PDB file of C-alpha atoms in Angstrom:
ATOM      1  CA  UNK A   1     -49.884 -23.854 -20.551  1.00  0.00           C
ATOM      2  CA  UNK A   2     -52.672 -21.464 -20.853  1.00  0.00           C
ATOM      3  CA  UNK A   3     -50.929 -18.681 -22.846  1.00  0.00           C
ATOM      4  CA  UNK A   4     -52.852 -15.189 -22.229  1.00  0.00           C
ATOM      5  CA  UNK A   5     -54.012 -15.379 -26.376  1.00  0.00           C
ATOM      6  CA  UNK A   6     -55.152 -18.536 -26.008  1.00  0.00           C
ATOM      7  CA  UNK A   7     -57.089 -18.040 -22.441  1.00  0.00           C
ATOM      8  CA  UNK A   8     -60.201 -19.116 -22.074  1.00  0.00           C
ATOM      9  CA  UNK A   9     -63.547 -16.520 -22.434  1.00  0.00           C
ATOM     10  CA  UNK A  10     -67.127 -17.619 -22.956  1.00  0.00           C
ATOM     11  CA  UNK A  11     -70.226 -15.564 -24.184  1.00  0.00           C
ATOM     12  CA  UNK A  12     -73.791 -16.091 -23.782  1.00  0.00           C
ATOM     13  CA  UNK A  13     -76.613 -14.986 -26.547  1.00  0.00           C
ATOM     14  CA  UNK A  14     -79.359 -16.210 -27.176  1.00  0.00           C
ATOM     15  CA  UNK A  15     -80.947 -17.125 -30.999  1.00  0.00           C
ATOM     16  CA  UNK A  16     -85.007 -18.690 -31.446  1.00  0.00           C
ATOM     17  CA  UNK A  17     -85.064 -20.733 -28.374  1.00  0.00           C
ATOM     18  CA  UNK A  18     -81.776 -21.490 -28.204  1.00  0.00           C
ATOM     19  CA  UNK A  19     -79.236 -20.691 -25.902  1.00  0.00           C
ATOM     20  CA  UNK A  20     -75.628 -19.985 -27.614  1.00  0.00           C
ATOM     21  CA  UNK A  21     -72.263 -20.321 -25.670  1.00  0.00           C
ATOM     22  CA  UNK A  22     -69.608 -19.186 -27.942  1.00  0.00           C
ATOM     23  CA  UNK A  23     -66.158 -20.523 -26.649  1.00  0.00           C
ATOM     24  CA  UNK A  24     -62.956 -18.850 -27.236  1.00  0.00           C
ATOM     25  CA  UNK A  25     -58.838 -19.918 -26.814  1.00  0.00           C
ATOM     26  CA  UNK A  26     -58.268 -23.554 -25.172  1.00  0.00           C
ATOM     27  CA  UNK A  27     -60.535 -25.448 -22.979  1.00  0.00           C
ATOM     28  CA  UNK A  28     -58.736 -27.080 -20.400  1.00  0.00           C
ATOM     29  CA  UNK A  29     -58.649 -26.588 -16.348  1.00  0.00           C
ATOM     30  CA  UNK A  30     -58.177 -22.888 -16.049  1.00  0.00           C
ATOM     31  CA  UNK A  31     -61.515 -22.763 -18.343  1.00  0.00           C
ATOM     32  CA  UNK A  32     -63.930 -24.539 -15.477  1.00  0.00           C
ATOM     33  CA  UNK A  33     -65.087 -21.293 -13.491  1.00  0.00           C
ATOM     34  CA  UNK A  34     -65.843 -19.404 -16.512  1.00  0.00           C
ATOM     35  CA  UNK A  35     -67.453 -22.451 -18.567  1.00  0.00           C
ATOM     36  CA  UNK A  36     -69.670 -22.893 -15.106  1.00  0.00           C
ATOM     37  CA  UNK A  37     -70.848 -19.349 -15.026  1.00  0.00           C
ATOM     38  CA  UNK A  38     -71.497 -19.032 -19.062  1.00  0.00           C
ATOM     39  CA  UNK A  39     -73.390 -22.535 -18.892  1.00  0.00           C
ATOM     40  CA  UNK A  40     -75.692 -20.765 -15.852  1.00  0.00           C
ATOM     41  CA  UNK A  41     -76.123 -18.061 -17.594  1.00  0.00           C
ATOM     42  CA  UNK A  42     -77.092 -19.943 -20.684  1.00  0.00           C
ATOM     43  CA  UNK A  43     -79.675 -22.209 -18.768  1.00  0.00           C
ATOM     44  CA  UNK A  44     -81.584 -19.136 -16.872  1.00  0.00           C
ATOM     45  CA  UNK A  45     -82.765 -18.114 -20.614  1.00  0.00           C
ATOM     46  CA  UNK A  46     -84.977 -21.077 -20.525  1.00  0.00           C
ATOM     47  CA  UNK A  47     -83.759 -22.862 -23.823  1.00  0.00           C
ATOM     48  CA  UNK A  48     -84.650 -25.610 -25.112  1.00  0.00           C
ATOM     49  CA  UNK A  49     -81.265 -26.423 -25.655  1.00  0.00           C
ATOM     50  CA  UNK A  50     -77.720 -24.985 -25.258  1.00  0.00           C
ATOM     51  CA  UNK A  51     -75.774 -24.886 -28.049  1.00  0.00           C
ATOM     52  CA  UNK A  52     -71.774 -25.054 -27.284  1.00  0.00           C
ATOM     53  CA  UNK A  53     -69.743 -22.841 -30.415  1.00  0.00           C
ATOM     54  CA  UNK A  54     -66.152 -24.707 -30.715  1.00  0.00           C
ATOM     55  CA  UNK A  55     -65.587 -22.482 -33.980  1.00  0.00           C
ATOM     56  CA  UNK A  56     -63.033 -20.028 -32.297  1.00  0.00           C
ATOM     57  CA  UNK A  57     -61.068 -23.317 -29.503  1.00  0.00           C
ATOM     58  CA  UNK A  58     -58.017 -23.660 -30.534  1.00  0.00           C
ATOM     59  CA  UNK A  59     -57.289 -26.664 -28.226  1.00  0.00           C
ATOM     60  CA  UNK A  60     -59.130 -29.263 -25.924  1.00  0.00           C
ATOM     61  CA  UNK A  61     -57.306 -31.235 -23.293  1.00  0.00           C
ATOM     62  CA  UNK A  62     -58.315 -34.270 -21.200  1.00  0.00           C
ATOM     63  CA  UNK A  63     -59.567 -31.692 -18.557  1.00  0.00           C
ATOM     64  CA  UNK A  64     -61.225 -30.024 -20.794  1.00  0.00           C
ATOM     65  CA  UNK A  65     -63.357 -33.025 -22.323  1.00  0.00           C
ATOM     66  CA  UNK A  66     -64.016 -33.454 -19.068  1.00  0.00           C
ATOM     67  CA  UNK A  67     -65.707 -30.581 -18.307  1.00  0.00           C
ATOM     68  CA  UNK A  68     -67.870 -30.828 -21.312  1.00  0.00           C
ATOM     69  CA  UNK A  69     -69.092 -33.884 -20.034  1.00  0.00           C
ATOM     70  CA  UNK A  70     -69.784 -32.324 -16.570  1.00  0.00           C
ATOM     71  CA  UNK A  71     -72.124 -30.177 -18.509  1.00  0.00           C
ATOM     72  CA  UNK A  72     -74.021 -32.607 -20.152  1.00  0.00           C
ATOM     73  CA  UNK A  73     -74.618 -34.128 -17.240  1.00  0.00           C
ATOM     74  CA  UNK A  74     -75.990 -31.067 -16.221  1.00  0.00           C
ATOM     75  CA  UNK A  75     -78.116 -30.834 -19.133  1.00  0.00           C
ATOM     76  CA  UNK A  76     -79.100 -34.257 -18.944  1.00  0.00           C
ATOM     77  CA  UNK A  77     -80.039 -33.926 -15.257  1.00  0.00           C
ATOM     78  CA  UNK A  78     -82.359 -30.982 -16.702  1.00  0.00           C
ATOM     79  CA  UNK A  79     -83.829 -32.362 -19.361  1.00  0.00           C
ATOM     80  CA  UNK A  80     -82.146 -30.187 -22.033  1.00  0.00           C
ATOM     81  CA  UNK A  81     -80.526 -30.844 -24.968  1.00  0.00           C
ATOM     82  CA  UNK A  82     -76.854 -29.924 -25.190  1.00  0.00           C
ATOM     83  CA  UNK A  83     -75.748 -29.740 -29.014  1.00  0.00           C
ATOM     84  CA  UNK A  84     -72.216 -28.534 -30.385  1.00  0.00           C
ATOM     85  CA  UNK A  85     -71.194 -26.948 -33.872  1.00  0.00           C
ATOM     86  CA  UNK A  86     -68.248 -25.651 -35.138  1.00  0.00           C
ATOM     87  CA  UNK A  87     -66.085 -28.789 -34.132  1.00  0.00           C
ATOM     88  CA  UNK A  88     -62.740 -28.828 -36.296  1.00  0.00           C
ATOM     89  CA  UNK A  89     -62.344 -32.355 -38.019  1.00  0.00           C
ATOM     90  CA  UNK A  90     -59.726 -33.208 -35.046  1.00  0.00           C
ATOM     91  CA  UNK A  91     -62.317 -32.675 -32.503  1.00  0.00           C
ATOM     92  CA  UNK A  92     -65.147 -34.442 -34.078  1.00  0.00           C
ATOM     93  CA  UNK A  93     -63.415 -37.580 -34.252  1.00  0.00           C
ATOM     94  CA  UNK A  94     -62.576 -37.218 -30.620  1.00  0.00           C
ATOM     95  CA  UNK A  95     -65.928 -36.950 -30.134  1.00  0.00           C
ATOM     96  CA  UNK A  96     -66.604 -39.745 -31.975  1.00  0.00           C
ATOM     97  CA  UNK A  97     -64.065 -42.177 -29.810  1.00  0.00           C
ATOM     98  CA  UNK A  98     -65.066 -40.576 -26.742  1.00  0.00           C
ATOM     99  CA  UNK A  99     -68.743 -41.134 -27.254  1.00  0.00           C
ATOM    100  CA  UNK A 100     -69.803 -37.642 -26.578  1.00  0.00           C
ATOM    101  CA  UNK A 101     -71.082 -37.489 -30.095  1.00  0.00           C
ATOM    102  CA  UNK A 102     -73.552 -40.256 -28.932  1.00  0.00           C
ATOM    103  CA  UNK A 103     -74.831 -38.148 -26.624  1.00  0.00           C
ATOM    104  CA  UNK A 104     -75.015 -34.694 -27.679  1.00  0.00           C
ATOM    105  CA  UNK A 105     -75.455 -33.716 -31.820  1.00  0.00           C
ATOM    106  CA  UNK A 106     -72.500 -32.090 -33.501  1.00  0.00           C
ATOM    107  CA  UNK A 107     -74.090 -29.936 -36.157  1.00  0.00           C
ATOM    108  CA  UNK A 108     -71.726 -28.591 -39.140  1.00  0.00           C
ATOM    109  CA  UNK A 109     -73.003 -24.591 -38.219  1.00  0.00           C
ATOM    110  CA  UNK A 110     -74.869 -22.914 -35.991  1.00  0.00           C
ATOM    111  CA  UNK A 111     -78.186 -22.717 -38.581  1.00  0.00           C
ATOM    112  CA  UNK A 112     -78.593 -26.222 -38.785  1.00  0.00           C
ATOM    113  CA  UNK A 113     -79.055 -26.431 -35.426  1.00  0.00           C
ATOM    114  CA  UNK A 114     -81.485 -23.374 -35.326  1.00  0.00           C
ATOM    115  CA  UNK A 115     -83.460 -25.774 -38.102  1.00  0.00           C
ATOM    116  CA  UNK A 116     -83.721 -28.691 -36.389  1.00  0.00           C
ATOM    117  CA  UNK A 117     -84.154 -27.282 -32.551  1.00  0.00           C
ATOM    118  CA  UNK A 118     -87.015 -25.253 -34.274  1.00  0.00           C
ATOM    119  CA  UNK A 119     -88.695 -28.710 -35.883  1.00  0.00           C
ATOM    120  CA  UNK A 120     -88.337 -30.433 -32.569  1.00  0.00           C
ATOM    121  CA  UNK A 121     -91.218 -30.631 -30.320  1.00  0.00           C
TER     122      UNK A 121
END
C-alpha cells in the first residue's frame, strides 16, 4: 500500500537539451496520473530525450514497470530517446531480465547522460 511518505510525486526540469523527470516514493498504480502529466510536461520542452531520475523510488511494482514501459512506447512512438539513471542495483537487474535496459540506456548519474545526449547527433 501506498503509504503517504512513500506516495508518488514527479518533477519536471529541464538540463542542455534534456528533459529531467525526477521521481519520488514508489511507482506503482496510484503513480499513473501523475507519471502521465510529468511525462507531458517533459515532452512539450522539446528534448531530445527524457531522462527518468529513479535516485529518490524507493519501490517499483509490476504496475509500475508497466507504466514505464507505457512511456517508452510513447517515446518510441515520438522518436525520442527515453534514458534512466539513478537505478539502485535491485532495479537494474530488473531491468536487465525485463529487457527494458535493451531498450532505453541506464546511465550510472545524471552527467553521463548530459555527456553522451550532448555527443549524439
Amino acid at each position: 500500500m501506498n503509504s503517504q511518505s512513500n506516495a508518488f510525486r514527479a518533477e519536471v526540469r529541464r538540463r542542455e537539451g534534456l528533459s529531467v523527470i525526477d521521481l519520488f516514493g514508489d511507482i506503482d498504480g496510484f503513480a499513473d496520473a501523475l507519471l502521465e502529466v510529468a511525462y507531458s510536461q517533459a515532452e512539450e520542452q522539446a528534448p531530445s530525450a527524457i531522462m527518468l531520475n529513479f535516485s529518490r523510488v524507493g519501490y517499483i511494482n509490476s504496475t509500475g514497470i508497466a507504466l514505464i514501459v507505457g512511456l517508452l512506447a510513447r517515446a518510441r512512438k515520438s522518436h525520442r530517446r527515453l534514458v534512466t539513471t539513478g537505478l539502485s542495483d535491485h532495479y537494474r537487474e530488473i531491468f536487465n531480465i525485463t529487457r527494458l535496459s535493451d531498450f532505453m540506456t541506464v546511465y550510472e548519474n545524471e552527467e553521463s547522460a548530459l555527456q553522451e545526449v550532448a555527443a549524439a547527433p
